[in-house]
Coordinates of C-alpha atoms in Angstrom, one line a residue:
M193 CA 33.6 -4.1 -4.5
R194 CA 33.3 -6.0 -7.8
S195 CA 35.0 -9.1 -6.4
L196 CA 32.7 -9.0 -3.3
L197 CA 29.6 -8.9 -5.5
V198 CA 30.9 -11.8 -7.7
A199 CA 31.5 -13.9 -4.5
V200 CA 28.0 -13.0 -3.2
S201 CA 26.3 -13.8 -6.5
A202 CA 27.8 -17.3 -6.3
V203 CA 25.9 -18.1 -3.1
L204 CA 22.8 -16.0 -3.7
A205 CA 20.0 -18.3 -4.7
I206 CA 17.0 -16.1 -3.8
S207 CA 16.8 -12.4 -3.1
R208 CA 13.5 -11.0 -1.9
S209 CA 12.4 -7.5 -1.2
A210 CA 11.1 -6.8 2.3
P211 CA 11.4 -4.0 4.9
I212 CA 13.5 -6.4 7.0
A213 CA 16.3 -8.8 6.1
V214 CA 19.0 -10.9 7.7
T215 CA 22.7 -11.0 6.5
Q216 CA 24.0 -14.2 5.0
N217 CA 26.0 -15.1 8.1
G218 CA 23.0 -14.4 10.3
G219 CA 24.8 -11.9 12.4
R220 CA 22.7 -8.8 11.6
V221 CA 19.1 -7.9 11.1
V222 CA 18.5 -4.8 9.0
V223 CA 15.2 -2.9 9.2
A224 CA 13.7 -0.1 7.1
N225 CA 11.9 2.6 9.2
P226 CA 9.6 4.6 7.0
D227 CA 8.5 7.3 9.4
S228 CA 12.0 7.7 10.9
Q229 CA 13.5 7.9 7.4
S230 CA 16.2 5.5 8.6
V231 CA 17.6 2.0 8.5
S232 CA 18.4 0.2 11.7
V233 CA 21.1 -2.5 12.1
V234 CA 20.5 -5.0 14.9
E235 CA 23.6 -6.9 16.0
D236 CA 23.4 -8.9 19.2
A237 CA 22.2 -6.4 21.8
K238 CA 23.2 -3.3 19.9
V239 CA 21.1 -1.2 17.5
A240 CA 22.6 1.3 15.2
E241 CA 20.4 3.7 13.2
V242 CA 21.4 5.2 9.9
R243 CA 19.5 8.3 8.7
L244 CA 18.6 8.5 5.0
G245 CA 16.5 11.7 4.8
A246 CA 14.0 9.8 2.6
T247 CA 11.3 7.2 3.2
P248 CA 12.6 3.7 3.0
Q249 CA 10.4 1.0 1.6
T250 CA 12.3 -2.3 1.2
L251 CA 15.9 -3.5 1.1
A252 CA 18.2 -6.1 -0.3
L253 CA 21.4 -7.3 1.2
L254 CA 24.7 -8.0 -0.6
G255 CA 27.6 -8.8 1.7
N256 CA 28.1 -5.9 4.1
R257 CA 25.9 -3.6 2.1
A258 CA 22.1 -2.9 2.2
F259 CA 20.5 -1.5 -0.9
V260 CA 17.4 0.5 0.1
T261 CA 14.5 1.8 -2.1
T262 CA 12.7 5.0 -1.1
R263 CA 9.3 6.4 -1.9
E264 CA 11.0 9.5 -3.3
G265 CA 12.6 7.5 -6.1
R266 CA 16.1 7.0 -4.8
V267 CA 18.2 3.9 -4.0
F268 CA 20.6 4.2 -1.0
V269 CA 23.6 2.0 -0.3
V270 CA 24.3 1.6 3.4
D271 CA 27.6 0.1 4.6
L272 CA 26.6 -2.2 7.5
D273 CA 30.2 -2.2 8.9
A274 CA 30.7 1.5 8.9
Q275 CA 26.9 2.1 9.6
R276 CA 26.6 5.0 7.1
V277 CA 25.3 5.8 3.7
I278 CA 28.0 5.4 1.1
A279 CA 26.1 6.1 -2.1
S280 CA 22.7 7.0 -3.5
A281 CA 21.1 7.6 -6.9
R282 CA 17.8 8.7 -8.3
V283 CA 16.4 5.8 -10.1
G284 CA 12.7 6.5 -10.8
T285 CA 9.5 8.1 -9.5
E286 CA 8.2 6.0 -6.6
L287 CA 10.2 2.9 -5.8
F288 CA 9.2 -0.1 -3.7
G289 CA 10.7 -3.5 -4.2
I290 CA 14.3 -4.4 -4.7
A291 CA 16.1 -7.7 -5.3
S292 CA 19.5 -8.8 -6.7
D293 CA 21.3 -11.5 -8.6
G294 CA 24.6 -10.5 -7.0
A295 CA 25.7 -8.2 -9.7
R296 CA 22.5 -6.3 -10.7
L297 CA 19.6 -4.7 -8.8
F298 CA 16.0 -5.1 -9.9
V299 CA 13.9 -2.3 -8.6
S300 CA 10.1 -1.8 -9.0
D301 CA 9.1 1.7 -9.9
Y302 CA 5.5 1.8 -8.8
G303 CA 4.9 5.2 -10.2
A304 CA 6.2 4.4 -13.7
A305 CA 4.9 0.8 -14.2
A306 CA 8.5 -0.4 -14.7
V307 CA 11.3 -2.4 -13.3
R308 CA 14.6 -0.6 -13.3
V309 CA 17.8 -2.7 -13.7
L310 CA 20.9 -1.2 -12.1
D311 CA 24.5 -2.2 -11.8
A312 CA 24.9 -3.1 -8.1
E313 CA 28.4 -1.6 -8.0
S314 CA 27.9 1.8 -9.6
L315 CA 24.1 2.1 -9.4
Q316 CA 24.2 3.0 -13.1
P317 CA 21.1 2.1 -15.1
I318 CA 21.3 -1.0 -17.3
A319 CA 17.7 -1.3 -18.5
S320 CA 14.1 -0.3 -17.8
I321 CA 11.5 -3.0 -18.3
A322 CA 7.9 -1.9 -18.9
T323 CA 5.3 -3.9 -16.8
E324 CA 1.7 -3.9 -16.0
E325 CA 0.6 -1.1 -13.6
Y326 CA 1.5 -0.9 -10.0
P327 CA 4.6 -3.1 -9.7
R328 CA 5.3 -3.8 -6.1
G329 CA 7.1 -6.7 -4.5
V330 CA 10.2 -8.1 -6.2
T331 CA 12.0 -11.5 -5.9
F332 CA 14.9 -12.9 -7.8
A333 CA 15.1 -16.7 -8.1
D334 CA 16.4 -19.2 -10.7
D335 CA 17.4 -16.6 -13.3
A336 CA 14.0 -14.9 -13.1
V337 CA 12.6 -11.8 -11.5
Y338 CA 9.1 -12.1 -10.0
V339 CA 7.1 -8.9 -9.6
T340 CA 3.7 -8.5 -7.9
H341 CA 1.2 -5.9 -9.1
L342 CA -0.5 -4.2 -6.1
R343 CA -4.1 -3.8 -7.3
T344 CA -4.5 -7.1 -9.3
G345 CA -2.4 -9.7 -7.4
R346 CA -0.9 -10.7 -10.8
V347 CA 2.8 -11.6 -11.0
S348 CA 5.1 -10.6 -13.9
V349 CA 7.9 -13.0 -14.5
I350 CA 11.0 -11.3 -16.1
D351 CA 13.7 -13.3 -17.8
A352 CA 16.9 -12.2 -16.1
T353 CA 18.9 -12.9 -19.2
T354 CA 16.9 -11.1 -21.9
L355 CA 15.4 -8.6 -19.4
T356 CA 11.9 -9.0 -20.9
V357 CA 8.6 -10.0 -19.4
A358 CA 8.3 -13.7 -20.2
R359 CA 4.9 -14.3 -18.8
V360 CA 2.3 -13.0 -16.3
L361 CA 0.8 -15.3 -13.7
A362 CA -2.8 -14.7 -12.6
T363 CA -3.9 -15.4 -9.0
E364 CA -7.2 -14.1 -7.7
A365 CA -9.7 -12.6 -10.1
D366 CA -10.4 -10.0 -7.4
G367 CA -6.9 -9.8 -6.0
N368 CA -5.6 -6.6 -4.4
L369 CA -2.8 -5.3 -2.1
A370 CA -0.2 -7.8 -3.3
Q371 CA 3.0 -6.4 -1.8
S372 CA 5.4 -9.3 -1.8
V373 CA 6.2 -12.7 -3.4
T374 CA 8.1 -15.6 -1.9
I375 CA 9.6 -18.4 -4.0
A376 CA 9.8 -21.9 -2.3
N377 CA 9.6 -25.4 -3.5
G378 CA 8.6 -24.5 -7.1
R379 CA 5.8 -22.2 -5.9
A380 CA 5.3 -18.4 -5.7
Y381 CA 3.5 -17.4 -2.5
V382 CA 1.6 -14.1 -2.8
P383 CA -0.1 -12.7 0.3
Q384 CA -3.0 -10.5 -0.7
T385 CA -6.5 -9.3 -0.1
R386 CA -9.5 -10.4 -2.2
A387 CA -11.7 -7.4 -2.8
N388 CA -15.3 -8.6 -3.1
A389 CA -16.5 -5.4 -4.7
S390 CA -19.1 -6.9 -6.9
N391 CA -21.2 -8.1 -4.0
P392 CA -24.4 -6.1 -3.9
G393 CA -25.2 -7.2 -0.3
L394 CA -22.1 -6.2 1.6
L395 CA -21.6 -7.1 5.2
F396 CA -18.3 -6.3 7.0
D397 CA -17.2 -9.9 6.6
T398 CA -18.1 -10.2 2.9
T399 CA -16.1 -7.1 1.8
V400 CA -12.5 -8.4 1.8
F401 CA -10.9 -11.8 2.4
P402 CA -7.3 -12.4 3.5
V403 CA -5.6 -15.0 1.4
V404 CA -2.2 -16.4 0.3
S405 CA -2.1 -17.5 -3.4
A406 CA 0.4 -20.3 -4.1
I407 CA 1.2 -20.4 -7.8
D408 CA 2.8 -23.5 -9.3
L409 CA 5.6 -22.1 -11.4
A410 CA 5.6 -25.1 -13.7
T411 CA 1.9 -25.1 -14.6
G412 CA 0.9 -21.6 -13.7
T413 CA -2.1 -22.9 -11.6
S414 CA -2.9 -21.3 -8.3
E415 CA -4.0 -22.7 -5.0
R416 CA -5.6 -20.5 -2.4
F417 CA -4.9 -20.5 1.4
V418 CA -7.8 -18.7 3.0
L419 CA -6.5 -17.3 6.2
D420 CA -9.8 -16.6 8.0
E421 CA -10.7 -20.3 7.6
I422 CA -7.3 -21.9 8.2
D423 CA -6.4 -19.6 11.1
K424 CA -8.8 -16.9 12.2
P425 CA -10.1 -13.5 10.9
V426 CA -7.0 -11.4 10.0
N427 CA -6.5 -8.2 8.0
M428 CA -4.1 -7.3 5.2
P429 CA -1.7 -10.2 4.7
T430 CA 1.4 -8.4 3.5
D431 CA 4.5 -10.6 3.6
A432 CA 5.5 -14.2 4.1
V433 CA 8.3 -16.7 4.4
V434 CA 8.4 -20.5 4.1
T435 CA 10.7 -22.8 6.2
S436 CA 12.3 -26.0 4.9
S437 CA 10.1 -27.9 7.3
G438 CA 7.0 -26.7 5.4
K439 CA 5.7 -23.9 7.6
L440 CA 4.3 -20.7 6.0
Y441 CA 4.6 -17.6 8.2
V442 CA 2.3 -14.7 7.1
V443 CA 2.4 -11.2 8.4
N444 CA -1.0 -9.5 8.8
A445 CA -0.5 -5.8 8.8
G446 CA -4.0 -4.7 9.9
S447 CA -4.7 -7.3 12.6
N448 CA -1.2 -7.1 14.1
D449 CA -0.4 -10.8 14.0
V450 CA 1.3 -13.7 12.2
S451 CA -0.5 -16.7 10.8
V452 CA 1.5 -19.9 10.8
I453 CA 0.3 -22.6 8.4
A454 CA 1.4 -26.2 8.0
L455 CA 1.5 -26.3 4.3
A456 CA 1.2 -30.1 3.8
Q457 CA -1.9 -30.3 6.0
K458 CA -3.3 -26.8 5.1
K459 CA -3.9 -26.3 8.8
K460 CA -3.1 -23.7 11.4
A461 CA 0.1 -24.4 13.2
A462 CA 0.1 -21.3 15.3
H463 CA -1.2 -17.7 15.6
V464 CA 1.3 -15.1 17.0
A465 CA 0.4 -11.6 18.2
V466 CA 3.1 -9.0 17.4
G467 CA 3.3 -5.2 17.4
A468 CA 1.5 -2.4 15.6
N469 CA 1.3 -2.6 11.8
P470 CA 3.7 -5.5 11.0
R471 CA 4.9 -5.1 7.4
G472 CA 7.8 -7.4 6.8
I473 CA 9.2 -10.8 7.9
A474 CA 12.6 -12.4 7.5
L475 CA 13.8 -15.9 8.3
S476 CA 17.2 -16.5 10.0
T477 CA 19.7 -18.5 8.0
D478 CA 19.5 -21.4 10.5
E479 CA 15.7 -21.1 10.4
R480 CA 15.5 -21.0 14.2
T481 CA 14.1 -17.4 14.3
V482 CA 11.6 -15.4 12.4
Y483 CA 11.9 -11.6 12.6
V484 CA 8.9 -9.3 12.1
T485 CA 9.2 -5.5 11.8
N486 CA 6.4 -3.6 13.5
A487 CA 6.3 -0.4 11.6
L488 CA 4.2 1.7 14.0
D489 CA 5.8 0.4 17.2
G490 CA 9.4 0.9 15.9
T491 CA 10.2 -2.6 17.1
V492 CA 11.2 -6.0 15.8
S493 CA 9.6 -9.2 17.2
F494 CA 11.8 -12.3 17.4
I495 CA 9.7 -15.5 17.0
D496 CA 11.1 -18.9 18.0
T497 CA 10.2 -21.3 15.1
A498 CA 10.3 -24.3 17.5
T499 CA 7.6 -22.9 19.8
D500 CA 6.1 -20.2 17.5
A501 CA 6.2 -17.7 20.4
V502 CA 7.7 -14.2 20.6
V503 CA 10.8 -14.6 22.7
R504 CA 12.2 -11.0 22.3
T505 CA 11.0 -7.6 21.2
V506 CA 13.7 -5.1 20.2
P507 CA 13.1 -1.4 19.9
V508 CA 14.9 -0.2 16.7
T509 CA 13.7 3.4 16.2
S510 CA 11.8 6.1 18.0
I511 CA 9.0 7.2 15.6
P512 CA 9.2 11.0 15.3
L513 CA 5.5 11.7 14.6
A514 CA 3.5 13.9 17.0
P515 CA 1.8 11.5 19.6
H516 CA -1.7 12.3 18.4
V517 CA -0.8 11.8 14.7
L518 CA 1.0 8.5 15.5
N519 CA -2.0 7.3 17.5
G520 CA -4.2 8.3 14.5
K521 CA -2.0 6.4 12.1
I522 CA -2.1 3.3 14.3
L523 CA -5.9 3.5 14.3
F524 CA -6.1 4.1 10.6
H525 CA -4.1 0.9 9.9
S526 CA -5.6 -1.3 12.6
S527 CA -8.4 -3.8 12.7
A528 CA -7.2 -5.2 16.0
I529 CA -9.7 -3.7 18.4
E530 CA -13.5 -3.9 18.5
T531 CA -14.0 -0.2 18.5
L532 CA -12.6 -0.2 15.0
A533 CA -13.7 -3.4 13.5
Q534 CA -15.7 -6.6 14.2
D535 CA -13.6 -9.8 14.2
K536 CA -10.5 -7.9 13.2
W537 CA -11.9 -7.9 9.6
I538 CA -11.2 -4.6 8.0
S539 CA -9.2 -1.4 8.6
C540 CA -9.4 2.1 7.0
A541 CA -6.2 1.2 5.2
T542 CA -7.7 -1.8 3.5
C543 CA -9.5 0.4 1.0
H544 CA -7.5 3.7 1.4
F545 CA -4.2 2.0 1.1
E546 CA -1.4 4.4 2.3
G547 CA -4.1 7.1 2.1
G548 CA -4.8 6.5 -1.5
T549 CA -7.3 4.2 -3.3
D550 CA -7.8 0.5 -3.8
G551 CA -9.0 1.1 -7.4
R552 CA -12.4 -0.5 -6.6
T553 CA -16.1 0.5 -6.7
W554 CA -18.1 -0.8 -3.8
I555 CA -21.8 -1.3 -3.7
F556 CA -22.8 0.4 -0.4
R557 CA -26.1 1.3 1.0
D558 CA -26.0 4.7 -0.7
G559 CA -25.2 3.1 -4.1
P560 CA -22.1 2.2 -6.0
R561 CA -19.1 4.2 -4.7
N562 CA -15.7 4.5 -6.3
T563 CA -13.0 4.6 -3.6
T564 CA -11.4 8.1 -3.4
A565 CA -7.9 9.1 -2.3
L566 CA -7.6 11.0 1.0
Y567 CA -4.6 13.2 0.3
G568 CA -5.5 16.8 1.2
V569 CA -9.0 15.7 2.2
L570 CA -9.4 18.5 4.8
Q571 CA -9.0 21.1 2.1
T572 CA -11.7 19.6 0.0
L573 CA -14.5 18.8 2.4
P574 CA -17.2 17.6 2.3
M575 CA -16.4 13.9 2.0
H576 CA -18.2 11.1 0.2
W577 CA -19.5 11.2 -3.3
S578 CA -22.9 12.4 -1.8
G579 CA -21.1 15.2 0.1
D580 CA -22.7 14.2 3.4
L581 CA -19.6 14.1 5.6
D582 CA -18.8 17.7 6.6
E583 CA -15.9 17.0 9.0
L584 CA -13.2 14.3 9.1
Q585 CA -14.5 12.9 12.4
D586 CA -17.6 11.8 10.5
V587 CA -15.7 8.8 9.5
E588 CA -17.2 7.4 12.7
S589 CA -20.1 6.4 10.4
T590 CA -17.7 4.4 8.2
I591 CA -16.2 2.7 11.3
R592 CA -19.6 1.6 12.5
N593 CA -21.5 1.0 9.2
V594 CA -18.7 -0.5 7.0
Q595 CA -16.1 -1.9 9.4
A596 CA -18.8 -2.9 12.0
G597 CA -16.7 -1.5 14.8
T598 CA -18.5 -0.3 18.0
G599 CA -17.1 3.2 17.3
L600 CA -14.4 5.5 18.7
A601 CA -17.0 7.9 20.2
H602 CA -19.5 7.0 23.0
G603 CA -23.2 7.1 22.3
E604 CA -24.8 7.8 18.9
M605 CA -22.5 8.3 15.9
N606 CA -24.1 11.8 15.2
C607 CA -24.9 10.9 11.6
T608 CA -28.7 10.6 11.7
P609 CA -30.4 11.4 9.3
S610 CA -27.0 12.4 7.8
C611 CA -23.7 13.4 9.2
D612 CA -23.9 17.0 7.9
T613 CA -27.2 17.7 9.5
A614 CA -26.4 16.1 12.9
P615 CA -24.3 17.5 15.8
P616 CA -20.5 17.5 15.2
N617 CA -18.4 14.5 16.0
R618 CA -15.3 16.6 16.6
G619 CA -14.2 16.8 20.2
R620 CA -16.3 13.7 21.3
S621 CA -13.3 11.3 21.3
Q622 CA -9.6 11.8 21.5
D623 CA -9.1 8.7 19.3
L624 CA -11.5 10.0 16.7
D625 CA -9.8 13.4 16.7
D626 CA -6.4 11.7 16.5
L627 CA -7.6 9.7 13.5
A628 CA -8.7 13.0 11.8
A629 CA -5.3 14.5 12.6
Y630 CA -3.6 11.6 10.8
M631 CA -5.9 11.9 7.8
T632 CA -4.9 15.6 7.7
S633 CA -1.2 14.6 7.7
L634 CA -1.4 12.1 4.9
E635 CA 1.4 12.6 2.4
A636 CA 0.9 11.8 -1.3
P637 CA 3.7 10.3 -3.4
H638 CA 5.4 13.1 -5.3
R639 CA 5.6 12.8 -9.0
E640 CA 6.9 15.3 -11.5
L641 CA 4.8 14.9 -14.6
P642 CA 5.2 17.2 -17.6
Q643 CA 2.3 19.5 -18.3
N644 CA 0.7 19.6 -21.7
A645 CA 0.3 23.3 -22.5
R646 CA -2.4 22.7 -25.1
G647 CA -4.3 20.6 -22.6
A648 CA -4.0 23.3 -20.0
A649 CA -5.5 25.8 -22.4
L650 CA -8.3 23.4 -23.3
F651 CA -9.0 22.9 -19.6
A652 CA -9.5 26.6 -19.1
S653 CA -11.5 27.2 -22.3
S654 CA -13.8 24.2 -22.4
G655 CA -15.6 24.8 -19.1
C656 CA -13.8 22.2 -17.0
A657 CA -12.4 24.9 -14.7
S658 CA -15.8 26.2 -13.7
C659 CA -16.3 23.3 -11.4
H660 CA -12.8 21.9 -11.1
T661 CA -11.3 25.2 -10.0
A662 CA -7.6 25.4 -9.2
P663 CA -5.8 25.1 -6.9
L664 CA -8.1 22.5 -5.3
Y665 CA -9.5 21.5 -8.7
T666 CA -13.0 21.3 -7.1
D667 CA -15.7 23.9 -6.2
R668 CA -16.6 21.7 -3.2
K669 CA -20.3 21.7 -4.4
K670 CA -22.7 19.1 -5.5
H671 CA -24.0 18.9 -9.1
D672 CA -26.3 16.7 -11.1
V673 CA -24.3 15.8 -14.2
G674 CA -26.5 13.0 -15.4
T675 CA -24.6 10.1 -14.0
G676 CA -26.8 9.2 -11.1
T677 CA -29.5 7.3 -12.9
S678 CA -29.1 3.9 -11.2
A679 CA -32.0 2.6 -9.2
R680 CA -29.5 1.8 -6.5
E681 CA -28.9 5.5 -5.8
R682 CA -30.4 6.3 -2.4
K683 CA -29.1 9.9 -1.8
G684 CA -30.2 11.5 -5.0
S685 CA -28.4 12.2 -8.3
S686 CA -26.2 15.1 -7.3
F687 CA -22.6 14.3 -6.4
D688 CA -19.7 16.2 -4.8
T689 CA -17.3 17.6 -7.4
P690 CA -14.2 15.4 -7.1
S691 CA -10.8 17.1 -6.9
L692 CA -8.7 16.4 -9.9
R693 CA -5.5 16.4 -7.9
G694 CA -3.7 13.1 -8.4
V695 CA -6.3 12.0 -10.9
F696 CA -3.6 10.0 -12.7
D697 CA -3.7 7.5 -9.8
T698 CA -7.4 7.3 -9.0
A699 CA -8.9 5.2 -11.9
P700 CA -11.7 4.2 -12.4
Y701 CA -13.6 7.4 -12.7
L702 CA -17.1 8.8 -11.7
H703 CA -18.9 8.0 -8.5
D704 CA -19.8 4.5 -9.8
G705 CA -16.4 3.7 -11.3
S706 CA -18.1 3.2 -14.7
V707 CA -15.3 4.8 -16.7
A708 CA -11.9 3.1 -16.9
T709 CA -9.7 5.9 -18.4
L710 CA -9.5 9.7 -18.7
E711 CA -9.7 9.4 -22.5
E712 CA -13.0 7.4 -22.2
L713 CA -14.3 9.9 -19.7
L714 CA -13.7 12.8 -22.0
A715 CA -15.1 11.0 -25.0
T716 CA -18.4 10.0 -23.2
H717 CA -18.9 12.8 -20.7
G718 CA -16.7 15.6 -21.9
N719 CA -17.2 18.5 -24.3
A720 CA -18.6 17.0 -27.5
V721 CA -16.9 19.6 -29.7
L722 CA -13.4 18.4 -28.8
S723 CA -11.5 16.4 -31.3
A724 CA -9.7 13.1 -30.5
S725 CA -6.3 14.9 -30.5
E726 CA -7.7 17.6 -28.2
R727 CA -9.1 15.0 -25.8
K728 CA -5.7 13.4 -25.7
D729 CA -4.0 16.7 -24.9
L730 CA -6.6 17.4 -22.2
A731 CA -6.1 13.9 -20.7
E732 CA -2.4 14.4 -20.6
F733 CA -2.9 17.7 -18.7
L734 CA -5.2 16.1 -16.2
R735 CA -2.6 13.4 -15.5
S736 CA -0.1 16.1 -14.8
I737 CA -2.0 17.6 -11.9
P738 CA -0.2 16.4 -8.8
F739 CA -1.5 15.2 -5.5
P740 CA -1.3 17.9 -2.8
T741 CA 1.8 17.8 -0.6
T742 CA 2.1 18.6 3.0
K743 CA 5.1 19.6 5.1
R744 CA 6.4 16.5 6.8
R745 CA 5.2 15.9 10.3
S746 CA 3.7 19.3 10.6
A747 CA 0.0 18.2 11.0
T748 CA -2.1 19.5 13.9
S749 CA -5.5 18.5 14.9
P750 CA -8.1 19.8 12.5

């Protein structure tokens, strides 16, 4: 295998992480299928599916092998000829991006804020490079490794020789959801979503903006391609490729389409509808075809680059979710229909990315509200910081008031004067019940974090546990803790006790996001008699409280 890797490294100019890739000879398309926990290999009219038993994220190809990252922290090696897994190794906590220089693998460990460097032959660790938080997409080009950071849109540039972060490139001041980076013609193209959270007068079309930031690698300056102006309103640009003729193809995961931009003219070249929740894109070696993986259809769209039309759609997997949960997942990730969103602008997943949080505080009608994670949400009802949603189906109010959709239920939204005092929404709409079923099924990333015994004892003795009661770490009640003093508060100064499960991943803190870290929270709003070292121990314990986990694909309608 060593000789093969050396030969591949001689021709490998750019390696880019994506959930879909094309082999060097163009004969195979390889696709990661997260819900099926598999990888599909498409060759001519045949599709072979290789089971992993873990959730694939992205992949990199070297010769006849696919190297696949998984959410569970493992890298798998798939032999594309034999169509089977030939090796795997635990690499980190929650992996996403992967790229290669032909001899080494560069893997983003989202859960540990690091890039892991592995020997591509043995999967043995070479180095671990600390980065800014939330490393996501990875690309190797010109002896450098480019790594996006999901919640900031920033790009770390790692020197592939010294294995150190050489510089960090800024894009949008309010950048978010940056999942990939494409290097072409001296530029780094980063699809992302601008989060306009500082706007005190939010309308649906002033919340988020779909953009591609093009960073000049020589100067570090960034140019913005605003997709809703160049093309049309789209949601969650996620991945992109650039052709040698100067066309930029951008996959929009929420609006289920591809924006095609003529870079020289900064104009729309085409707009192509594809399947449900497209997450990755790959360009054939002859540049005649663009391949798009539609994660929630289990298909790949083949787009002819001469006509920019879909010429073929190939099923690559059968998604094993229960039909009502799959429908709910499609609805959660979609902005493509008017019942969910006006002008395809925003989806549930835009703020609750993969069921988690976008790390933003939004100024809504009720007041400033820090986005919460949805894992285990059925167990910790009511929802919202004001505790005014007493059932999951009450997200009908969010669909209508935030996303400006017409609603999944007919008639009134049953949230006047508040959702918890109006008739129930459960049972009014199959789609709304399916959306609630998917929310119930949401699976958190699993991280094994060491527990600080001194912090656990302090948690029990200092009064924290009286409201944040295990195992839910919330009493599911509202309390006035002195933080609701803003004149913008319209629903009083009492707030629902937030669950502390997964609190390590939900910064900033408090209902208004006014506290950046757990240490700051304990210093400013905690027990005043605790010393600095005790607050440190307590914060470490809080960070060790895991998200709730659910049995895979076992959800039923709530």
